[in-house]
Amino acid sequence: LFRRFLNFYFVCYKQFKPFFTFTANPNPKLLPMQAEQHLLADLQFDVVQASTGKRFANYLIDLVVFYILLFCLGVFLALSPSALEVLQSLEENWLLDRLVWIILYGIYMFAAEALFKGKTLGKAITGTRAVNEDGSRISIKTALLRGLSRMVPFNAFSAFGSPSYPWHDRWTNTYVIDEKASQHAIQY
């Protein structure tokens, strides 16, 4: 029985082997495993990192959208007397006020990148997207980590330089790519 199994295994292996491998160097002196290479081994992704100007435009557009959303939230909260008291107490304590806005900004960026697969409104306008180092789509966990790392004070200053590689990209092993200049096989 074991002998029949081995015979069946080798027959199937020889028949289906050409679909998964190809001979890179058909030299009969080499061992069979040395002459074979996986089909996708030489596949390369051409991913172009977004320029510093596009990254800055993303930041400005997203900041404007964030402040518009905050204004709408403020108008909605102003209709409630108890919420109005909370907002007035925030104005008195500038440190707490700043902390709340930083947290809300991180939540906004997380929600946008998680819902729109690595894009925010700013990235959609400039034709860029946040991706993992290998060019694949970011996960919800990665979007959350990117949002949390944006809450770190002075994160915006870490984006200075060319190419722009701020802390929220470094700490999460992600890049912001220019979609028009990048060519890769990953479908979104």
Coordinates of N, CA and C in Angstrom, one line a residue:
L1 N 0.8 -1.2 0.0 CA 0.0 0.0 0.0 C 0.9 1.3 0.0
F2 N 1.9 1.3 0.8 CA 2.8 2.4 0.9 C 3.5 2.6 -0.4
R3 N 3.9 1.5 -1.1 CA 4.6 1.6 -2.4 C 3.7 2.2 -3.4
R4 N 2.4 1.8 -3.4 CA 1.4 2.4 -4.4 C 1.2 3.9 -4.1
F5 N 1.2 4.3 -2.9 CA 1.1 5.7 -2.6 C 2.3 6.5 -3.1
L6 N 3.5 5.9 -2.9 CA 4.7 6.6 -3.4 C 4.7 6.7 -4.9
N7 N 4.3 5.6 -5.6 CA 4.2 5.6 -7.0 C 3.2 6.6 -7.5
F8 N 2.0 6.7 -6.9 CA 1.0 7.7 -7.3 C 1.5 9.1 -7.0
Y9 N 2.2 9.3 -5.9 CA 2.8 10.7 -5.6 C 3.8 11.1 -6.7
F10 N 4.7 10.2 -7.1 CA 5.7 10.6 -8.1 C 5.1 10.8 -9.4
V11 N 4.1 10.1 -9.8 CA 3.4 10.3 -11.1 C 2.7 11.6 -11.1
C12 N 2.0 12.0 -10.0 CA 1.3 13.3 -10.0 C 2.3 14.4 -9.9
Y13 N 3.4 14.2 -9.2 CA 4.4 15.3 -9.1 C 5.0 15.6 -10.4
K14 N 5.3 14.6 -11.2 CA 6.0 14.8 -12.5 C 5.0 15.4 -13.5
Q15 N 3.7 15.1 -13.4 CA 2.7 15.7 -14.3 C 2.4 17.2 -14.0
F16 N 2.3 17.6 -12.7 CA 2.0 18.9 -12.3 C 3.1 19.8 -12.0
K17 N 4.3 19.3 -12.0 CA 5.5 20.1 -11.7 C 5.7 21.2 -12.7
P18 N 5.5 21.1 -14.0 CA 5.8 22.2 -14.9 C 4.9 23.4 -14.7
F19 N 3.8 23.2 -14.1 CA 2.9 24.4 -13.8 C 3.4 25.3 -12.7
F20 N 4.3 24.8 -11.9 CA 4.7 25.6 -10.7 C 6.2 26.0 -10.8
T21 N 6.9 25.4 -11.7 CA 8.4 25.8 -11.8 C 8.8 25.8 -13.3
F22 N 9.9 26.5 -13.5 CA 10.4 26.4 -14.8 C 11.9 26.3 -14.7
T23 N 12.6 25.9 -15.7 CA 14.0 25.7 -15.7 C 14.7 27.0 -16.0
A24 N 15.5 27.5 -15.0 CA 16.2 28.8 -15.2 C 17.5 28.5 -16.0
N25 N 18.2 27.4 -15.8 CA 19.4 27.1 -16.5 C 19.3 25.6 -16.8
P26 N 19.0 25.2 -18.0 CA 18.8 23.8 -18.3 C 20.2 23.1 -18.5
N27 N 20.9 23.1 -17.5 CA 22.2 22.4 -17.5 C 22.1 21.0 -16.9
P28 N 22.3 19.9 -17.6 CA 22.0 18.6 -17.1 C 23.0 18.2 -16.0
K29 N 24.1 18.9 -15.9 CA 25.1 18.6 -14.8 C 24.6 19.1 -13.4
L30 N 23.7 20.0 -13.4 CA 23.2 20.5 -12.1 C 22.1 19.5 -11.6
L31 N 22.0 19.5 -10.3 CA 20.9 18.7 -9.7 C 19.6 19.4 -10.1
P32 N 18.5 18.6 -10.2 CA 17.2 19.1 -10.6 C 16.7 20.3 -9.8
M33 N 16.9 20.2 -8.5 CA 16.4 21.3 -7.6 C 17.3 22.6 -7.8
Q34 N 18.5 22.5 -8.2 CA 19.3 23.6 -8.4 C 18.9 24.4 -9.7
A35 N 18.4 23.6 -10.7 CA 18.0 24.2 -12.0 C 16.6 24.8 -12.0
E36 N 15.8 24.6 -11.0 CA 14.5 25.1 -11.0 C 14.4 26.4 -10.2
Q37 N 13.4 27.2 -10.6 CA 13.1 28.4 -9.9 C 11.6 28.7 -9.9
H38 N 11.1 29.3 -8.9 CA 9.7 29.5 -8.8 C 9.3 30.6 -9.8
L39 N 8.1 30.4 -10.4 CA 7.6 31.4 -11.4 C 7.6 32.8 -11.0
L40 N 7.2 33.1 -9.8 CA 7.1 34.5 -9.3 C 8.4 35.0 -8.7
A41 N 9.5 34.3 -8.7 CA 10.7 34.7 -8.1 C 11.3 36.0 -8.7
D42 N 11.1 36.2 -10.0 CA 11.7 37.3 -10.6 C 10.7 38.5 -10.8
L43 N 9.5 38.3 -10.3 CA 8.5 39.4 -10.4 C 8.9 40.6 -9.5
Q44 N 9.0 41.7 -10.0 CA 9.4 42.9 -9.3 C 8.3 44.0 -9.3
F45 N 8.1 44.7 -8.2 CA 7.1 45.8 -8.2 C 7.8 47.1 -8.4
D46 N 7.3 47.9 -9.3 CA 7.8 49.2 -9.5 C 7.0 50.2 -8.7
V47 N 7.4 50.5 -7.5 CA 6.6 51.4 -6.6 C 7.4 52.7 -6.4
V48 N 6.8 53.8 -6.7 CA 7.5 55.1 -6.6 C 6.9 55.8 -5.3
Q49 N 7.8 56.2 -4.5 CA 7.4 56.9 -3.2 C 6.9 58.3 -3.6
A50 N 5.9 58.8 -2.9 CA 5.3 60.1 -3.2 C 6.3 61.2 -2.9
S51 N 6.3 62.3 -3.6 CA 7.2 63.4 -3.4 C 6.9 64.1 -2.1
T52 N 7.8 64.9 -1.6 CA 7.6 65.7 -0.4 C 6.5 66.7 -0.6
G53 N 6.4 67.3 -1.8 CA 5.3 68.2 -2.1 C 4.0 67.6 -2.1
K54 N 3.8 66.4 -2.6 CA 2.5 65.7 -2.6 C 2.2 65.4 -1.1
R55 N 3.2 64.9 -0.3 CA 2.9 64.6 1.1 C 2.5 65.8 1.8
F56 N 3.1 67.0 1.6 CA 2.7 68.2 2.2 C 1.3 68.6 1.8
A57 N 1.0 68.5 0.5 CA -0.4 68.8 0.0 C -1.4 67.8 0.7
N58 N -1.1 66.5 0.9 CA -1.9 65.6 1.6 C -2.2 66.1 3.0
Y59 N -1.2 66.5 3.7 CA -1.3 67.0 5.1 C -2.2 68.2 5.1
L60 N -2.0 69.2 4.2 CA -2.8 70.4 4.3 C -4.3 70.1 4.0
I61 N -4.5 69.3 3.0 CA -5.9 69.0 2.6 C -6.6 68.2 3.7
D62 N -5.9 67.2 4.3 CA -6.5 66.5 5.4 C -6.7 67.3 6.6
L63 N -5.8 68.3 6.9 CA -6.0 69.2 8.0 C -7.2 70.1 7.8
V64 N -7.4 70.6 6.6 CA -8.6 71.4 6.3 C -9.9 70.6 6.5
V65 N -9.9 69.4 5.9 CA -11.1 68.5 6.1 C -11.3 68.2 7.5
F66 N -10.3 68.0 8.3 CA -10.4 67.7 9.7 C -11.0 68.9 10.5
Y67 N -10.6 70.1 10.2 CA -11.1 71.3 10.8 C -12.6 71.6 10.4
I68 N -12.9 71.2 9.2 CA -14.3 71.4 8.7 C -15.2 70.4 9.5
L69 N -14.7 69.2 9.7 CA -15.5 68.2 10.4 C -15.6 68.6 11.9
L70 N -14.5 69.2 12.5 CA -14.6 69.7 13.8 C -15.6 70.8 14.0
F71 N -15.6 71.7 13.0 CA -16.6 72.8 13.0 C -18.0 72.2 13.0
C72 N -18.3 71.3 12.1 CA -19.6 70.6 12.1 C -19.9 70.0 13.4
L73 N -19.0 69.3 14.0 CA -19.2 68.6 15.3 C -19.4 69.7 16.4
G74 N -18.7 70.8 16.3 CA -18.9 71.9 17.3 C -20.3 72.5 17.2
V75 N -20.8 72.7 15.9 CA -22.1 73.2 15.7 C -23.2 72.2 16.3
F76 N -23.0 71.0 16.0 CA -23.9 70.0 16.5 C -23.9 69.9 18.1
L77 N -22.7 70.0 18.7 CA -22.6 69.9 20.1 C -23.1 71.2 20.8
A78 N -23.0 72.3 20.1 CA -23.5 73.6 20.6 C -25.0 73.6 20.9
L79 N -25.7 72.7 20.2 CA -27.2 72.6 20.4 C -27.5 71.9 21.8
S80 N -26.5 71.2 22.4 CA -26.7 70.6 23.6 C -26.1 71.4 24.8
P81 N -26.8 71.8 25.8 CA -26.3 72.7 26.8 C -25.2 72.0 27.6
S82 N -25.3 70.7 27.9 CA -24.2 70.0 28.7 C -22.9 69.9 27.8
A83 N -23.0 69.7 26.5 CA -21.9 69.6 25.7 C -21.2 71.0 25.6
L84 N -22.0 72.0 25.6 CA -21.5 73.4 25.6 C -20.6 73.7 26.8
E85 N -21.0 73.2 27.9 CA -20.2 73.4 29.2 C -18.9 72.6 29.1
V86 N -18.9 71.4 28.5 CA -17.6 70.7 28.3 C -16.7 71.4 27.4
L87 N -17.2 72.0 26.3 CA -16.4 72.7 25.3 C -15.8 74.0 26.0
Q88 N -16.6 74.6 26.8 CA -16.1 75.8 27.5 C -15.0 75.5 28.5
S89 N -15.1 74.3 29.1 CA -14.0 73.9 30.1 C -12.8 73.5 29.3
L90 N -12.9 73.0 28.1 CA -11.7 72.7 27.3 C -11.0 74.0 26.9
E91 N -11.7 75.1 26.7 CA -11.1 76.4 26.3 C -10.2 76.9 27.5
E92 N -10.6 76.6 28.7 CA -9.9 77.1 29.9 C -8.6 76.3 30.1
N93 N -8.6 75.1 29.8 CA -7.4 74.3 30.0 C -6.8 74.0 28.6
W94 N -5.8 74.8 28.2 CA -5.2 74.7 26.8 C -4.5 73.3 26.6
L95 N -3.9 72.7 27.6 CA -3.2 71.5 27.4 C -4.2 70.3 27.1
L96 N -5.3 70.3 27.9 CA -6.4 69.3 27.7 C -7.0 69.5 26.3
D97 N -7.2 70.8 26.0 CA -7.8 71.1 24.7 C -6.9 70.6 23.5
R98 N -5.6 70.8 23.6 CA -4.7 70.4 22.6 C -4.7 68.8 22.5
L99 N -4.7 68.2 23.7 CA -4.7 66.7 23.7 C -5.9 66.1 23.1
V100 N -7.1 66.7 23.3 CA -8.3 66.2 22.7 C -8.2 66.4 21.2
W101 N -7.7 67.5 20.7 CA -7.7 67.7 19.2 C -6.7 66.7 18.6
I102 N -5.6 66.4 19.2 CA -4.6 65.5 18.7 C -5.2 64.1 18.6
I103 N -5.9 63.7 19.7 CA -6.5 62.4 19.7 C -7.6 62.3 18.6
L104 N -8.4 63.3 18.4 CA -9.4 63.3 17.4 C -8.8 63.3 16.0
Y105 N -7.7 64.0 15.8 CA -7.0 63.9 14.5 C -6.5 62.5 14.2
G106 N -5.9 61.8 15.2 CA -5.5 60.5 15.0 C -6.6 59.5 14.7
I107 N -7.8 59.7 15.3 CA -8.9 58.9 15.1 C -9.5 59.2 13.6
Y108 N -9.5 60.5 13.2 CA -9.9 60.8 11.9 C -9.0 60.1 10.8
M109 N -7.7 60.2 11.0 CA -6.8 59.6 10.0 C -6.9 58.1 10.0
F110 N -7.1 57.5 11.2 CA -7.3 56.0 11.2 C -8.5 55.6 10.5
A111 N -9.6 56.3 10.8 CA -10.9 56.0 10.1 C -10.8 56.1 8.6
A112 N -10.2 57.2 8.2 CA -10.2 57.5 6.7 C -9.3 56.4 6.0
E113 N -8.1 56.1 6.6 CA -7.2 55.2 5.9 C -7.8 53.7 6.0
A114 N -8.5 53.4 7.1 CA -9.0 52.1 7.2 C -10.2 51.9 6.3
L115 N -11.1 52.9 6.2 CA -12.3 52.8 5.3 C -11.9 52.8 3.8
F116 N -11.0 53.6 3.5 CA -10.7 53.8 2.1 C -9.4 53.2 1.6
K117 N -8.9 52.1 2.3 CA -7.8 51.3 1.9 C -6.5 52.0 1.7
G118 N -6.2 52.8 2.7 CA -4.9 53.6 2.7 C -5.0 55.0 2.1
K119 N -6.2 55.4 1.8 CA -6.4 56.7 1.3 C -7.1 57.6 2.2
T120 N -6.9 58.9 2.1 CA -7.7 60.0 2.8 C -8.1 60.9 1.7
L121 N -8.9 61.9 2.0 CA -9.3 62.8 0.9 C -8.1 63.5 0.3
G122 N -7.1 63.9 1.1 CA -5.9 64.5 0.5 C -5.1 63.5 -0.4
K123 N -5.0 62.3 0.0 CA -4.4 61.3 -0.8 C -5.2 61.0 -2.1
A124 N -6.5 61.0 -2.0 CA -7.3 60.8 -3.2 C -7.1 61.9 -4.2
I125 N -7.0 63.1 -3.7 CA -6.9 64.3 -4.6 C -5.5 64.3 -5.3
T126 N -4.4 63.9 -4.5 CA -3.1 64.0 -5.1 C -2.7 62.7 -5.8
G127 N -3.5 61.6 -5.7 CA -3.2 60.4 -6.4 C -2.2 59.6 -5.7
T128 N -2.2 59.6 -4.3 CA -1.3 58.8 -3.6 C -2.0 57.8 -2.7
R129 N -1.3 56.9 -2.1 CA -1.9 55.9 -1.2 C -0.9 55.4 -0.2
A130 N -1.3 55.0 1.0 CA -0.4 54.4 2.0 C -0.4 52.9 1.7
V131 N 0.8 52.3 1.6 CA 0.9 50.8 1.4 C 2.0 50.3 2.3
N132 N 2.0 49.0 2.5 CA 3.0 48.3 3.2 C 4.3 48.4 2.4
E133 N 5.4 48.0 3.1 CA 6.7 48.0 2.4 C 6.8 47.2 1.1
D134 N 6.0 46.1 1.1 CA 6.0 45.2 -0.1 C 5.0 45.7 -1.2
G135 N 4.3 46.8 -0.9 CA 3.4 47.3 -1.9 C 2.0 46.9 -1.7
S136 N 1.7 46.0 -0.7 CA 0.4 45.5 -0.5 C -0.5 46.5 0.3
R137 N -1.8 46.3 0.2 CA -2.7 47.2 0.9 C -2.5 47.1 2.4
I138 N -2.7 48.3 3.1 CA -2.5 48.3 4.6 C -3.7 47.6 5.2
S139 N -3.5 47.0 6.3 CA -4.6 46.4 7.1 C -5.2 47.4 8.0
I140 N -6.3 47.1 8.7 CA -7.0 48.0 9.6 C -6.1 48.2 10.8
K141 N -5.3 47.1 11.2 CA -4.4 47.3 12.3 C -3.3 48.3 12.0
T142 N -2.8 48.2 10.8 CA -1.7 49.1 10.3 C -2.3 50.6 10.3
A143 N -3.5 50.7 9.8 CA -4.1 52.0 9.8 C -4.3 52.6 11.2
L144 N -4.6 51.7 12.1 CA -4.8 52.1 13.5 C -3.4 52.6 14.1
L145 N -2.4 51.8 13.8 CA -1.0 52.2 14.3 C -0.6 53.5 13.6
R146 N -0.9 53.7 12.4 CA -0.5 54.9 11.7 C -1.3 56.1 12.4
G147 N -2.5 55.9 12.7 CA -3.3 56.9 13.4 C -2.8 57.2 14.8
L148 N -2.4 56.2 15.5 CA -1.9 56.4 16.9 C -0.5 57.1 16.8
S149 N 0.3 56.7 15.9 CA 1.6 57.4 15.8 C 1.5 58.8 15.3
R150 N 0.4 59.2 14.7 CA 0.2 60.6 14.3 C -0.1 61.5 15.6
M151 N -0.4 60.8 16.7 CA -0.7 61.5 17.9 C 0.6 62.0 18.6
V152 N 1.7 61.5 18.2 CA 3.0 61.8 18.9 C 3.3 63.3 18.6
P153 N 3.6 64.0 19.6 CA 4.0 65.4 19.3 C 5.1 65.5 18.4
F154 N 5.1 66.5 17.6 CA 6.1 66.9 16.6 C 6.3 65.8 15.5
N155 N 5.2 65.0 15.3 CA 5.3 64.0 14.2 C 5.3 64.7 12.8
A156 N 4.6 65.9 12.7 CA 4.6 66.6 11.4 C 6.0 67.1 11.1
F157 N 6.9 67.4 12.1 CA 8.2 67.8 11.8 C 9.1 66.7 11.3
S158 N 8.7 65.5 11.6 CA 9.6 64.3 11.1 C 9.4 64.1 9.6
A159 N 8.5 64.8 9.0 CA 8.3 64.6 7.5 C 9.2 65.5 6.7
F160 N 9.9 66.4 7.4 CA 10.8 67.2 6.6 C 12.0 66.4 6.1
G161 N 12.4 66.7 4.9 CA 13.5 66.0 4.2 C 13.0 65.5 2.9
S162 N 14.0 65.0 2.1 CA 13.6 64.5 0.8 C 14.4 63.2 0.7
P163 N 13.8 62.1 0.5 CA 12.3 61.9 0.5 C 11.7 61.9 1.8
S164 N 10.4 62.3 1.9 CA 9.7 62.4 3.1 C 9.4 61.0 3.7
Y165 N 9.9 60.8 4.9 CA 9.6 59.5 5.5 C 9.4 59.7 7.0
P166 N 8.2 60.2 7.3 CA 7.9 60.6 8.7 C 7.8 59.4 9.7
W167 N 7.7 59.7 11.0 CA 7.6 58.6 12.0 C 6.5 57.7 11.8
H168 N 5.3 58.2 11.4 CA 4.2 57.3 11.3 C 4.4 56.3 10.1
D169 N 5.2 56.6 9.2 CA 5.6 55.6 8.1 C 6.7 54.6 8.6
R170 N 7.7 55.2 9.3 CA 8.8 54.4 9.8 C 8.4 53.3 10.8
W171 N 7.6 53.8 11.8 CA 7.2 52.9 12.9 C 6.2 51.8 12.4
T172 N 5.5 52.0 11.3 CA 4.5 51.0 10.9 C 5.0 50.3 9.6
N173 N 6.2 50.6 9.2 CA 6.8 49.9 8.0 C 5.9 50.1 6.7
T174 N 5.5 51.4 6.5 CA 4.7 51.7 5.4 C 5.3 52.8 4.6
Y175 N 4.8 53.0 3.4 CA 5.2 54.1 2.5 C 3.9 54.8 2.0
V176 N 4.1 56.0 1.5 CA 3.0 56.6 0.7 C 3.6 56.7 -0.7
I177 N 2.8 56.0 -1.6 CA 3.3 55.9 -3.0 C 2.5 56.8 -3.9
D178 N 3.1 57.2 -5.0 CA 2.4 57.9 -6.1 C 1.8 56.8 -7.0
E179 N 0.5 56.7 -7.0 CA -0.2 55.7 -7.8 C 0.0 55.8 -9.3
K180 N 0.1 57.0 -9.8 CA 0.2 57.2 -11.2 C 1.6 56.7 -11.7
A181 N 2.6 57.0 -10.9 CA 4.0 56.7 -11.3 C 4.3 55.2 -10.9
S182 N 3.6 54.6 -10.1 CA 3.9 53.2 -9.6 C 3.1 52.2 -10.5
Q183 N 3.8 51.2 -10.8 CA 3.2 50.1 -11.5 C 3.4 48.8 -10.7
H184 N 2.3 48.2 -10.3 CA 2.5 46.9 -9.6 C 1.2 46.1 -9.8
A185 N 1.3 44.9 -9.5 CA 0.3 43.9 -9.8 C -0.8 43.8 -8.8
I186 N -0.6 44.5 -7.7 CA -1.6 44.3 -6.6 C -2.9 45.1 -6.9
Q187 N -4.0 44.4 -6.8 CA -5.3 45.0 -7.1 C -5.9 45.6 -5.8
Y188 N -6.5 46.7 -5.9 CA -7.2 47.3 -4.8 C -8.7 47.2 -5.0

